[in-house]
Amino acid sequence: MKINGNHHHTIWVKEDDEQIVQIIDQRALPHQLVIEDLTSVDDVFRAIKEMHVRGAPLIGVTAAFGMYFAALEAFDNQEFIHYVKASAEKLKSARPTAVNLAWAVDYQLSLLSNNPKSLPATLLENALTIKKESIERCRKIGEYGLPLIEDIYRKTQRPVNILTHCNAGWLACIDYGTATAPIYAAHDKGIPVHVWVDETRPRNQGARITAFELKEHGVPHTIITDNAGGHLMQHGKVDLVLVGTDRTTRDGDVCNKIGTYLKALAAKDNGVPFYVGAPSSSIDFSISDGLKEIPIELRGEEEVKYIQGEHEGGIKKVLLTPKESSAANYAFDVTPARLVTGLITEQGICEASRKGLVKLFH
Ligand code: MRU
């Protein structure tokens, strides 16, 4: 997608040096466009943990490049295999909830051979393949999700109001996004859409990143406080809720950014369809019960107590709460399958259930 009219991905190998991977440091958005170089497993670990990169598909792809660095670093190491495996564990521990991270690292590990010479090239090539496939999944989600928006427009003949939570856009992926892919597809086809953007406390991924993306693409949108969605739904101002997912179980429970569950409850109460952009890399077929089996990341309390913004050309953090108060920062929640109207995957749309997923993914 575009920034200032120029096409960008969120991660790429530096043109003149394939031992450097470059990312957009999302902590500075929307105020500054900062490009950061990653050159080691430690760099990748920090970039994921401190959320320079974020969003399930993107952290998966970044970790895949991290495994390439592990192979480069292991090259001079006597304990070659041990080093690569230890790096894999380290990368997986950076953030526990999004399954894409473990999925991408395990995919790279499955290519582990005893040949230290060829491994870096193999893992680089595979990281690039994972990146390419990730883009294609999002593109297909856009294709399959588009008719949902078209149908609403056909019936109402006015702009389709879509509510989204967090950032499940191209900046959380490589391109297109998951929840946003159908929105961009509809907008590009000339269907009038308007997006309600949940600010998404505490990191404000909606207010900062989704709003930035939509603004750059020219999609009409309005930022709302996290608590406004229910009110808007009660007053008929939301036609469709579209969110992403960090991990969806084989029975269709959807784990996503904290607050998603409350939007799903409000959507159910008001008869608003609630769809999830769910690439197969975010589906964890090994578990069934989202509430019991998905590890929920607990992040530092400073993210709740401080708020970040732009002031006189610099990015500043200010204290929002009594310094002495403690804060809890649960990063994700689980929306039970019964509240989900459907999963939009790269294979098509299905019911959020084992039956629905089996039909698409056998
Ligand atoms: O904590 P974050 O910003 O990494 O959380 C991201 C989300 O919750 C997204 O909705 C999810 O990863 C889907 S991204 C296409």
mmCIF file of C-alpha atoms and ligand atoms in Angstrom:
data_model
loop_
_atom_site.group_PDB
_atom_site.id
_atom_site.type_symbol
_atom_site.label_atom_id
_atom_site.label_comp_id
_atom_site.label_asym_id
_atom_site.label_seq_id
_atom_site.Cartn_x
_atom_site.Cartn_y
_atom_site.Cartn_z
ATOM 1 C CA MET A 1 0.000 0.000 0.000
ATOM 2 C CA LYS A 2 1.038 3.612 -0.280
ATOM 3 C CA ILE A 3 2.648 6.228 1.946
ATOM 4 C CA ASN A 4 2.933 9.685 0.354
ATOM 5 C CA GLY A 5 1.986 8.041 -2.926
ATOM 6 C CA ASN A 6 4.928 5.577 -2.795
ATOM 7 C CA HIS A 7 4.284 1.847 -2.589
ATOM 8 C CA HIS A 8 5.646 0.267 0.602
ATOM 9 C CA HIS A 9 5.817 -3.094 2.278
ATOM 10 C CA THR A 10 6.319 -3.248 6.039
ATOM 11 C CA ILE A 11 9.488 -5.359 5.788
ATOM 12 C CA TRP A 12 12.051 -5.968 3.060
ATOM 13 C CA VAL A 13 15.669 -6.974 2.463
ATOM 14 C CA LYS A 14 17.912 -3.949 1.865
ATOM 15 C CA GLU A 15 18.558 -3.550 -1.820
ATOM 16 C CA ASP A 16 22.358 -3.444 -1.699
ATOM 17 C CA ASP A 17 22.975 -5.630 1.356
ATOM 18 C CA GLU A 18 21.107 -8.867 1.893
ATOM 19 C CA GLN A 19 22.369 -9.154 5.460
ATOM 20 C CA ILE A 20 20.190 -6.190 6.446
ATOM 21 C CA VAL A 21 16.426 -6.424 6.808
ATOM 22 C CA GLN A 22 14.540 -3.139 6.941
ATOM 23 C CA ILE A 23 11.266 -2.383 8.689
ATOM 24 C CA ILE A 24 8.988 0.558 9.303
ATOM 25 C CA ASP A 25 9.304 1.356 13.023
ATOM 26 C CA GLN A 26 5.605 1.617 13.851
ATOM 27 C CA ARG A 27 6.191 3.287 17.202
ATOM 28 C CA ALA A 28 6.763 6.574 15.400
ATOM 29 C CA LEU A 29 3.612 6.479 13.236
ATOM 30 C CA PRO A 30 1.727 8.547 12.260
ATOM 31 C CA HIS A 31 4.079 11.414 13.067
ATOM 32 C CA GLN A 32 7.314 10.162 11.523
ATOM 33 C CA LEU A 33 8.223 7.541 8.930
ATOM 34 C CA VAL A 34 11.229 5.824 10.513
ATOM 35 C CA ILE A 35 12.970 3.009 8.649
ATOM 36 C CA GLU A 36 15.001 0.727 10.899
ATOM 37 C CA ASP A 37 17.755 -1.756 10.026
ATOM 38 C CA LEU A 38 17.668 -5.212 11.615
ATOM 39 C CA THR A 39 20.895 -7.223 11.466
ATOM 40 C CA SER A 40 20.716 -9.840 14.224
ATOM 41 C CA VAL A 41 18.483 -12.211 16.176
ATOM 42 C CA ASP A 42 18.653 -9.746 19.087
ATOM 43 C CA ASP A 43 17.460 -6.898 16.848
ATOM 44 C CA VAL A 44 14.525 -8.999 15.636
ATOM 45 C CA PHE A 45 13.631 -10.117 19.162
ATOM 46 C CA ARG A 46 13.613 -6.493 20.392
ATOM 47 C CA ALA A 47 11.690 -5.213 17.358
ATOM 48 C CA ILE A 48 8.923 -7.766 17.990
ATOM 49 C CA LYS A 49 8.833 -7.493 21.780
ATOM 50 C CA GLU A 50 8.876 -3.684 21.869
ATOM 51 C CA MET A 51 6.442 -3.500 18.956
ATOM 52 C CA HIS A 52 8.547 -1.705 16.352
ATOM 53 C CA VAL A 53 6.745 -4.302 14.245
ATOM 54 C CA ARG A 54 3.379 -5.643 15.333
ATOM 55 C CA GLY A 55 0.319 -7.431 14.027
ATOM 56 C CA ALA A 56 0.197 -11.211 13.780
ATOM 57 C CA PRO A 57 1.191 -11.707 10.110
ATOM 58 C CA LEU A 58 4.016 -9.160 10.303
ATOM 59 C CA ILE A 59 5.585 -10.570 13.461
ATOM 60 C CA GLY A 60 5.503 -14.001 11.821
ATOM 61 C CA VAL A 61 7.380 -12.772 8.757
ATOM 62 C CA THR A 62 9.828 -10.751 10.882
ATOM 63 C CA ALA A 63 10.584 -13.841 12.983
ATOM 64 C CA ALA A 64 11.193 -15.811 9.767
ATOM 65 C CA PHE A 65 13.912 -13.271 8.893
ATOM 66 C CA GLY A 66 15.130 -13.596 12.490
ATOM 67 C CA MET A 67 15.735 -17.289 11.820
ATOM 68 C CA TYR A 68 17.791 -16.310 8.771
ATOM 69 C CA PHE A 69 19.959 -14.161 11.059
ATOM 70 C CA ALA A 70 20.217 -17.125 13.456
ATOM 71 C CA ALA A 71 21.655 -19.207 10.613
ATOM 72 C CA LEU A 72 24.130 -16.430 9.712
ATOM 73 C CA GLU A 73 25.199 -16.055 13.341
ATOM 74 C CA ALA A 74 25.456 -19.812 13.839
ATOM 75 C CA PHE A 75 27.825 -20.112 10.914
ATOM 76 C CA ASP A 76 30.918 -19.477 13.096
ATOM 77 C CA ASN A 77 29.498 -21.271 16.065
ATOM 78 C CA GLN A 78 30.655 -24.761 17.059
ATOM 79 C CA GLU A 79 27.233 -25.572 18.446
ATOM 80 C CA PHE A 80 25.611 -24.714 15.123
ATOM 81 C CA ILE A 81 22.323 -26.606 15.448
ATOM 82 C CA HIS A 82 22.010 -25.774 19.128
ATOM 83 C CA TYR A 83 22.431 -22.044 18.384
ATOM 84 C CA VAL A 84 19.705 -22.032 15.726
ATOM 85 C CA LYS A 85 17.299 -23.934 17.984
ATOM 86 C CA ALA A 86 17.999 -21.655 20.960
ATOM 87 C CA SER A 87 17.394 -18.611 18.720
ATOM 88 C CA ALA A 88 14.080 -20.135 17.645
ATOM 89 C CA GLU A 89 12.974 -20.445 21.288
ATOM 90 C CA LYS A 90 14.083 -16.890 21.991
ATOM 91 C CA LEU A 91 12.149 -15.500 19.017
ATOM 92 C CA LYS A 92 9.035 -17.477 19.922
ATOM 93 C CA SER A 93 9.118 -16.067 23.437
ATOM 94 C CA ALA A 94 9.026 -12.446 22.216
ATOM 95 C CA ARG A 95 5.221 -12.374 22.135
ATOM 96 C CA PRO A 96 3.120 -15.369 23.140
ATOM 97 C CA THR A 97 -0.356 -14.812 21.701
ATOM 98 C CA ALA A 98 -0.149 -14.554 17.899
ATOM 99 C CA VAL A 99 0.340 -18.047 16.533
ATOM 100 C CA ASN A 100 1.933 -16.698 13.350
ATOM 101 C CA LEU A 101 5.168 -16.150 15.255
ATOM 102 C CA ALA A 102 5.613 -19.782 16.333
ATOM 103 C CA TRP A 103 4.228 -20.946 12.990
ATOM 104 C CA ALA A 104 6.872 -19.048 10.988
ATOM 105 C CA VAL A 105 9.736 -20.014 13.306
ATOM 106 C CA ASP A 106 8.731 -23.695 13.210
ATOM 107 C CA TYR A 107 8.441 -23.546 9.421
ATOM 108 C CA GLN A 108 12.030 -22.272 9.281
ATOM 109 C CA LEU A 109 13.169 -24.922 11.800
ATOM 110 C CA SER A 110 11.689 -27.640 9.611
ATOM 111 C CA LEU A 111 14.351 -26.715 7.010
ATOM 112 C CA LEU A 112 17.210 -27.120 9.453
ATOM 113 C CA SER A 113 20.018 -29.201 8.007
ATOM 114 C CA ASN A 114 23.475 -30.104 9.198
ATOM 115 C CA ASN A 115 25.030 -27.938 6.539
ATOM 116 C CA PRO A 116 25.928 -24.550 8.013
ATOM 117 C CA LYS A 117 27.033 -23.306 4.592
ATOM 118 C CA SER A 118 23.731 -23.609 2.798
ATOM 119 C CA LEU A 119 21.362 -22.852 5.677
ATOM 120 C CA PRO A 120 21.412 -19.014 5.559
ATOM 121 C CA ALA A 121 20.483 -19.014 1.861
ATOM 122 C CA THR A 122 17.752 -21.589 2.454
ATOM 123 C CA LEU A 123 16.223 -19.648 5.342
ATOM 124 C CA LEU A 124 16.446 -16.330 3.501
ATOM 125 C CA GLU A 125 14.692 -17.811 0.503
ATOM 126 C CA ASN A 126 12.003 -19.321 2.698
ATOM 127 C CA ALA A 127 11.508 -16.073 4.648
ATOM 128 C CA LEU A 128 10.912 -14.356 1.300
ATOM 129 C CA THR A 129 8.453 -17.092 0.352
ATOM 130 C CA ILE A 130 6.599 -16.725 3.678
ATOM 131 C CA LYS A 131 6.435 -12.984 3.020
ATOM 132 C CA LYS A 132 5.086 -13.490 -0.495
ATOM 133 C CA GLU A 133 2.496 -16.014 0.655
ATOM 134 C CA SER A 134 1.424 -13.711 3.449
ATOM 135 C CA ILE A 135 0.729 -10.940 0.927
ATOM 136 C CA GLU A 136 -1.267 -13.302 -1.255
ATOM 137 C CA ARG A 137 -3.392 -14.505 1.680
ATOM 138 C CA CYS A 138 -4.349 -10.915 2.465
ATOM 139 C CA ARG A 139 -5.125 -10.178 -1.177
ATOM 140 C CA LYS A 140 -7.470 -13.173 -1.291
ATOM 141 C CA ILE A 141 -9.157 -12.117 1.964
ATOM 142 C CA GLY A 142 -9.886 -8.818 0.222
ATOM 143 C CA GLU A 143 -11.337 -10.654 -2.750
ATOM 144 C CA TYR A 144 -13.572 -12.921 -0.633
ATOM 145 C CA GLY A 145 -14.642 -10.161 1.765
ATOM 146 C CA LEU A 146 -15.577 -7.647 -0.931
ATOM 147 C CA PRO A 147 -19.056 -9.147 -1.690
ATOM 148 C CA LEU A 148 -20.065 -8.656 1.966
ATOM 149 C CA ILE A 149 -19.614 -4.907 1.537
ATOM 150 C CA GLU A 150 -21.084 -4.889 -1.976
ATOM 151 C CA ASP A 151 -24.240 -6.631 -0.702
ATOM 152 C CA ILE A 152 -24.789 -4.052 2.036
ATOM 153 C CA TYR A 153 -24.291 -1.228 -0.452
ATOM 154 C CA ARG A 154 -26.719 -2.793 -2.918
ATOM 155 C CA LYS A 155 -29.382 -2.905 -0.202
ATOM 156 C CA THR A 156 -28.789 0.497 1.414
ATOM 157 C CA GLN A 157 -27.507 2.633 -1.480
ATOM 158 C CA ARG A 158 -25.530 4.776 0.977
ATOM 159 C CA PRO A 159 -21.947 4.578 2.276
ATOM 160 C CA VAL A 160 -21.307 1.324 4.123
ATOM 161 C CA ASN A 161 -20.291 1.943 7.749
ATOM 162 C CA ILE A 162 -17.681 -0.520 8.953
ATOM 163 C CA LEU A 163 -16.268 -0.640 12.467
ATOM 164 C CA THR A 164 -12.765 -1.989 13.047
ATOM 165 C CA HIS A 165 -10.659 -2.506 16.140
ATOM 166 C CA CYS A 166 -6.880 -2.237 16.564
ATOM 167 C CA ASN A 167 -4.869 -2.236 13.358
ATOM 168 C CA ALA A 168 -5.488 -5.255 11.191
ATOM 169 C CA GLY A 169 -4.343 -3.318 8.159
ATOM 170 C CA TRP A 170 -1.397 -3.533 5.820
ATOM 171 C CA LEU A 171 0.936 -2.235 8.514
ATOM 172 C CA ALA A 172 0.046 -5.274 10.650
ATOM 173 C CA CYS A 173 0.778 -7.501 7.653
ATOM 174 C CA ILE A 174 2.993 -6.898 4.650
ATOM 175 C CA ASP A 175 0.411 -5.465 2.293
ATOM 176 C CA TYR A 176 -3.418 -5.105 2.041
ATOM 177 C CA GLY A 177 -4.117 -6.154 5.668
ATOM 178 C CA THR A 178 -6.635 -8.735 6.820
ATOM 179 C CA ALA A 179 -9.668 -6.841 8.155
ATOM 180 C CA THR A 180 -8.859 -3.882 5.912
ATOM 181 C CA ALA A 181 -8.318 -5.859 2.696
ATOM 182 C CA PRO A 182 -12.067 -6.014 1.835
ATOM 183 C CA ILE A 183 -12.377 -2.315 2.744
ATOM 184 C CA TYR A 184 -9.587 -1.314 0.350
ATOM 185 C CA ALA A 185 -11.022 -3.603 -2.329
ATOM 186 C CA ALA A 186 -14.453 -1.969 -1.968
ATOM 187 C CA HIS A 187 -13.045 1.565 -1.937
ATOM 188 C CA ASP A 188 -10.908 0.851 -5.009
ATOM 189 C CA LYS A 189 -14.014 -0.479 -6.791
ATOM 190 C CA GLY A 190 -15.860 2.767 -6.140
ATOM 191 C CA ILE A 191 -18.174 1.466 -3.400
ATOM 192 C CA PRO A 192 -18.577 4.227 -0.825
ATOM 193 C CA VAL A 193 -17.327 3.100 2.571
ATOM 194 C CA HIS A 194 -16.806 4.857 5.868
ATOM 195 C CA VAL A 195 -14.759 3.293 8.664
ATOM 196 C CA TRP A 196 -15.279 3.776 12.403
ATOM 197 C CA VAL A 197 -11.781 3.382 13.832
ATOM 198 C CA ASP A 198 -11.588 2.284 17.485
ATOM 199 C CA GLU A 199 -8.686 4.159 19.066
ATOM 200 C CA THR A 200 -7.559 0.897 20.775
ATOM 201 C CA ARG A 201 -6.027 1.811 24.093
ATOM 202 C CA PRO A 202 -3.397 1.510 25.396
ATOM 203 C CA ARG A 203 -1.095 1.502 22.326
ATOM 204 C CA ASN A 204 -3.656 3.286 20.154
ATOM 205 C CA GLN A 205 -3.058 1.136 17.087
ATOM 206 C CA GLY A 206 -6.404 2.317 15.681
ATOM 207 C CA ALA A 207 -5.992 6.036 16.299
ATOM 208 C CA ARG A 208 -2.364 6.061 15.160
ATOM 209 C CA ILE A 209 -1.951 3.335 12.582
ATOM 210 C CA THR A 210 -5.323 2.368 11.075
ATOM 211 C CA ALA A 211 -6.253 6.045 10.752
ATOM 212 C CA PHE A 212 -2.890 6.728 9.079
ATOM 213 C CA GLU A 213 -3.366 3.881 6.601
ATOM 214 C CA LEU A 214 -6.903 4.882 5.696
ATOM 215 C CA LYS A 215 -5.924 8.539 5.352
ATOM 216 C CA GLU A 216 -3.022 7.632 3.035
ATOM 217 C CA HIS A 217 -5.383 5.543 0.873
ATOM 218 C CA GLY A 218 -8.135 8.179 0.866
ATOM 219 C CA VAL A 219 -10.719 6.037 2.688
ATOM 220 C CA PRO A 220 -13.247 8.131 4.687
ATOM 221 C CA HIS A 221 -12.951 7.323 8.384
ATOM 222 C CA THR A 222 -13.676 8.624 11.866
ATOM 223 C CA ILE A 223 -11.689 7.784 14.998
ATOM 224 C CA ILE A 224 -13.856 6.878 17.983
ATOM 225 C CA THR A 225 -13.118 6.114 21.613
ATOM 226 C CA ASP A 226 -13.020 2.426 22.445
ATOM 227 C CA ASN A 227 -16.316 2.633 24.274
ATOM 228 C CA ALA A 228 -18.319 4.298 21.495
ATOM 229 C CA GLY A 229 -18.978 1.251 19.289
ATOM 230 C CA GLY A 230 -21.953 -0.100 21.262
ATOM 231 C CA HIS A 231 -23.701 3.257 21.141
ATOM 232 C CA LEU A 232 -23.156 3.553 17.387
ATOM 233 C CA MET A 233 -24.518 0.052 16.824
ATOM 234 C CA GLN A 234 -27.640 0.776 18.897
ATOM 235 C CA HIS A 235 -28.315 3.745 16.608
ATOM 236 C CA GLY A 236 -27.913 1.841 13.345
ATOM 237 C CA LYS A 237 -24.621 3.530 12.477
ATOM 238 C CA VAL A 238 -22.610 0.346 11.967
ATOM 239 C CA ASP A 239 -23.411 -2.036 9.092
ATOM 240 C CA LEU A 240 -20.548 -4.427 9.614
ATOM 241 C CA VAL A 241 -17.742 -5.127 12.102
ATOM 242 C CA LEU A 242 -14.471 -6.317 10.558
ATOM 243 C CA VAL A 243 -11.528 -7.274 12.768
ATOM 244 C CA GLY A 244 -8.348 -9.321 12.521
ATOM 245 C CA THR A 245 -7.106 -12.188 14.655
ATOM 246 C CA ASP A 246 -3.917 -13.215 16.412
ATOM 247 C CA ARG A 247 -5.021 -16.783 16.928
ATOM 248 C CA THR A 248 -8.215 -18.585 15.955
ATOM 249 C CA THR A 249 -8.848 -22.098 17.237
ATOM 250 C CA ARG A 250 -10.046 -25.023 15.134
ATOM 251 C CA ASP A 251 -13.486 -24.523 16.727
ATOM 252 C CA GLY A 252 -13.588 -20.882 15.664
ATOM 253 C CA ASP A 253 -12.840 -18.984 18.890
ATOM 254 C CA VAL A 254 -11.118 -15.756 17.898
ATOM 255 C CA CYS A 255 -8.349 -14.156 19.931
ATOM 256 C CA ASN A 256 -7.645 -10.549 18.983
ATOM 257 C CA LYS A 257 -6.704 -7.202 20.530
ATOM 258 C CA ILE A 258 -8.218 -6.532 23.943
ATOM 259 C CA GLY A 259 -11.709 -5.086 23.540
ATOM 260 C CA THR A 260 -12.659 -7.138 20.493
ATOM 261 C CA TYR A 261 -14.930 -9.352 22.636
ATOM 262 C CA LEU A 262 -16.966 -6.356 23.821
ATOM 263 C CA LYS A 263 -17.483 -5.281 20.205
ATOM 264 C CA ALA A 264 -18.676 -8.782 19.344
ATOM 265 C CA LEU A 265 -21.172 -8.733 22.236
ATOM 266 C CA ALA A 266 -22.528 -5.377 21.138
ATOM 267 C CA ALA A 267 -22.710 -6.556 17.524
ATOM 268 C CA LYS A 268 -24.677 -9.674 18.537
ATOM 269 C CA ASP A 269 -27.093 -7.623 20.651
ATOM 270 C CA ASN A 270 -27.737 -5.269 17.748
ATOM 271 C CA GLY A 271 -27.844 -7.763 14.878
ATOM 272 C CA VAL A 272 -24.688 -6.347 13.268
ATOM 273 C CA PRO A 273 -22.629 -8.937 11.332
ATOM 274 C CA PHE A 274 -19.234 -9.545 12.940
ATOM 275 C CA TYR A 275 -16.584 -10.906 10.545
ATOM 276 C CA VAL A 276 -12.939 -11.768 11.121
ATOM 277 C CA GLY A 277 -10.167 -11.563 8.516
ATOM 278 C CA ALA A 278 -8.369 -14.804 9.338
ATOM 279 C CA PRO A 279 -5.457 -15.984 7.189
ATOM 280 C CA SER A 280 -4.650 -19.674 7.715
ATOM 281 C CA SER A 281 -1.339 -18.652 9.321
ATOM 282 C CA SER A 282 -3.411 -17.249 12.228
ATOM 283 C CA ILE A 283 -5.457 -20.430 12.688
ATOM 284 C CA ASP A 284 -4.154 -22.766 15.366
ATOM 285 C CA PHE A 285 -5.530 -26.164 14.399
ATOM 286 C CA SER A 286 -3.882 -27.742 17.454
ATOM 287 C CA ILE A 287 -6.254 -26.178 19.977
ATOM 288 C CA SER A 288 -10.011 -25.930 20.305
ATOM 289 C CA ASP A 289 -10.925 -23.884 23.379
ATOM 290 C CA GLY A 290 -9.716 -20.304 23.008
ATOM 291 C CA LEU A 291 -10.498 -19.275 26.571
ATOM 292 C CA LYS A 292 -8.572 -22.118 28.133
ATOM 293 C CA GLU A 293 -5.800 -22.681 25.649
ATOM 294 C CA ILE A 294 -4.629 -19.339 24.236
ATOM 295 C CA PRO A 295 -1.908 -17.599 26.248
ATOM 296 C CA ILE A 296 -2.892 -13.960 26.758
ATOM 297 C CA GLU A 297 0.041 -11.566 26.725
ATOM 298 C CA LEU A 298 0.286 -9.342 29.776
ATOM 299 C CA ARG A 299 2.286 -6.225 28.892
ATOM 300 C CA GLY A 300 3.928 -3.592 31.081
ATOM 301 C CA GLU A 301 1.787 -1.197 33.101
ATOM 302 C CA GLU A 302 3.604 1.856 31.735
ATOM 303 C CA GLU A 303 1.690 1.413 28.441
ATOM 304 C CA VAL A 304 -1.531 2.115 30.350
ATOM 305 C CA LYS A 305 -0.178 4.823 32.609
ATOM 306 C CA TYR A 306 1.556 6.887 29.930
ATOM 307 C CA ILE A 307 0.282 8.144 26.604
ATOM 308 C CA GLN A 308 2.407 9.048 23.596
ATOM 309 C CA GLY A 309 1.910 11.783 21.042
ATOM 310 C CA GLU A 310 3.543 14.492 18.980
ATOM 311 C CA HIS A 311 4.561 17.792 20.529
ATOM 312 C CA GLU A 312 6.534 20.536 18.795
ATOM 313 C CA GLY A 313 7.986 18.173 16.235
ATOM 314 C CA GLY A 314 9.061 15.460 18.678
ATOM 315 C CA ILE A 315 7.373 12.332 20.007
ATOM 316 C CA LYS A 316 6.645 12.689 23.719
ATOM 317 C CA LYS A 317 5.260 10.442 26.455
ATOM 318 C CA VAL A 318 3.214 11.903 29.256
ATOM 319 C CA LEU A 319 1.924 10.418 32.500
ATOM 320 C CA LEU A 320 -1.852 10.024 32.495
ATOM 321 C CA THR A 321 -2.556 8.470 35.889
ATOM 322 C CA PRO A 322 -1.483 8.909 39.494
ATOM 323 C CA LYS A 323 2.126 7.745 39.452
ATOM 324 C CA GLU A 324 1.465 5.473 42.447
ATOM 325 C CA SER A 325 -1.568 3.661 40.956
ATOM 326 C CA SER A 326 -0.942 0.257 39.502
ATOM 327 C CA ALA A 327 -2.325 -0.738 36.106
ATOM 328 C CA ALA A 328 -3.045 -4.064 34.385
ATOM 329 C CA ASN A 329 -2.380 -4.421 30.692
ATOM 330 C CA TYR A 330 -4.039 -7.488 29.163
ATOM 331 C CA ALA A 331 -3.171 -7.268 25.478
ATOM 332 C CA PHE A 332 -5.740 -9.657 23.948
ATOM 333 C CA ASP A 333 -9.104 -11.263 24.603
ATOM 334 C CA VAL A 334 -11.044 -14.186 23.179
ATOM 335 C CA THR A 335 -14.321 -13.847 21.311
ATOM 336 C CA PRO A 336 -16.203 -17.164 21.468
ATOM 337 C CA ALA A 337 -17.127 -18.642 18.092
ATOM 338 C CA ARG A 338 -20.863 -18.232 18.797
ATOM 339 C CA LEU A 339 -20.441 -14.433 18.491
ATOM 340 C CA VAL A 340 -18.613 -14.583 15.162
ATOM 341 C CA THR A 341 -20.708 -14.367 11.991
ATOM 342 C CA GLY A 342 -17.939 -15.706 9.785
ATOM 343 C CA LEU A 343 -14.217 -16.074 9.136
ATOM 344 C CA ILE A 344 -12.870 -14.548 5.930
ATOM 345 C CA THR A 345 -9.901 -16.690 4.949
ATOM 346 C CA GLU A 346 -7.761 -16.939 1.815
ATOM 347 C CA GLN A 347 -9.831 -20.010 0.865
ATOM 348 C CA GLY A 348 -13.199 -18.305 1.217
ATOM 349 C CA ILE A 349 -15.661 -17.387 3.949
ATOM 350 C CA CYS A 350 -16.701 -19.995 6.493
ATOM 351 C CA GLU A 351 -18.671 -20.410 9.662
ATOM 352 C CA ALA A 352 -16.535 -19.961 12.799
ATOM 353 C CA SER A 353 -16.692 -23.648 13.687
ATOM 354 C CA ARG A 354 -14.793 -26.870 13.208
ATOM 355 C CA LYS A 355 -17.250 -27.858 10.491
ATOM 356 C CA GLY A 356 -16.743 -24.563 8.681
ATOM 357 C CA LEU A 357 -12.959 -24.679 8.886
ATOM 358 C CA VAL A 358 -12.758 -28.336 7.848
ATOM 359 C CA LYS A 359 -14.768 -27.552 4.714
ATOM 360 C CA LEU A 360 -12.139 -25.010 3.652
ATOM 361 C CA PHE A 361 -8.950 -26.547 5.013
ATOM 362 C CA HIS A 362 -9.694 -30.299 5.165
HETATM 363 O O1 MRU B 1 -0.568 -5.981 19.849
HETATM 364 P P1 MRU B 1 -0.664 -5.912 18.350
HETATM 365 O O2 MRU B 1 -0.724 -4.532 17.824
HETATM 366 O O3 MRU B 1 0.376 -6.759 17.696
HETATM 367 O O4 MRU B 1 -2.057 -6.599 18.050
HETATM 368 C C1 MRU B 1 -2.484 -6.714 16.723
HETATM 369 C C2 MRU B 1 -3.871 -7.200 16.587
HETATM 370 O O5 MRU B 1 -4.536 -7.507 17.557
HETATM 371 C C3 MRU B 1 -4.391 -7.380 15.199
HETATM 372 O O6 MRU B 1 -5.783 -7.182 15.175
HETATM 373 C C4 MRU B 1 -4.094 -8.807 14.746
HETATM 374 O O7 MRU B 1 -2.733 -9.081 14.861
HETATM 375 C C5 MRU B 1 -4.543 -9.070 13.372
HETATM 376 S S1 MRU B 1 -3.430 -8.296 12.251
HETATM 377 C C6 MRU B 1 -3.852 -8.499 10.698
#
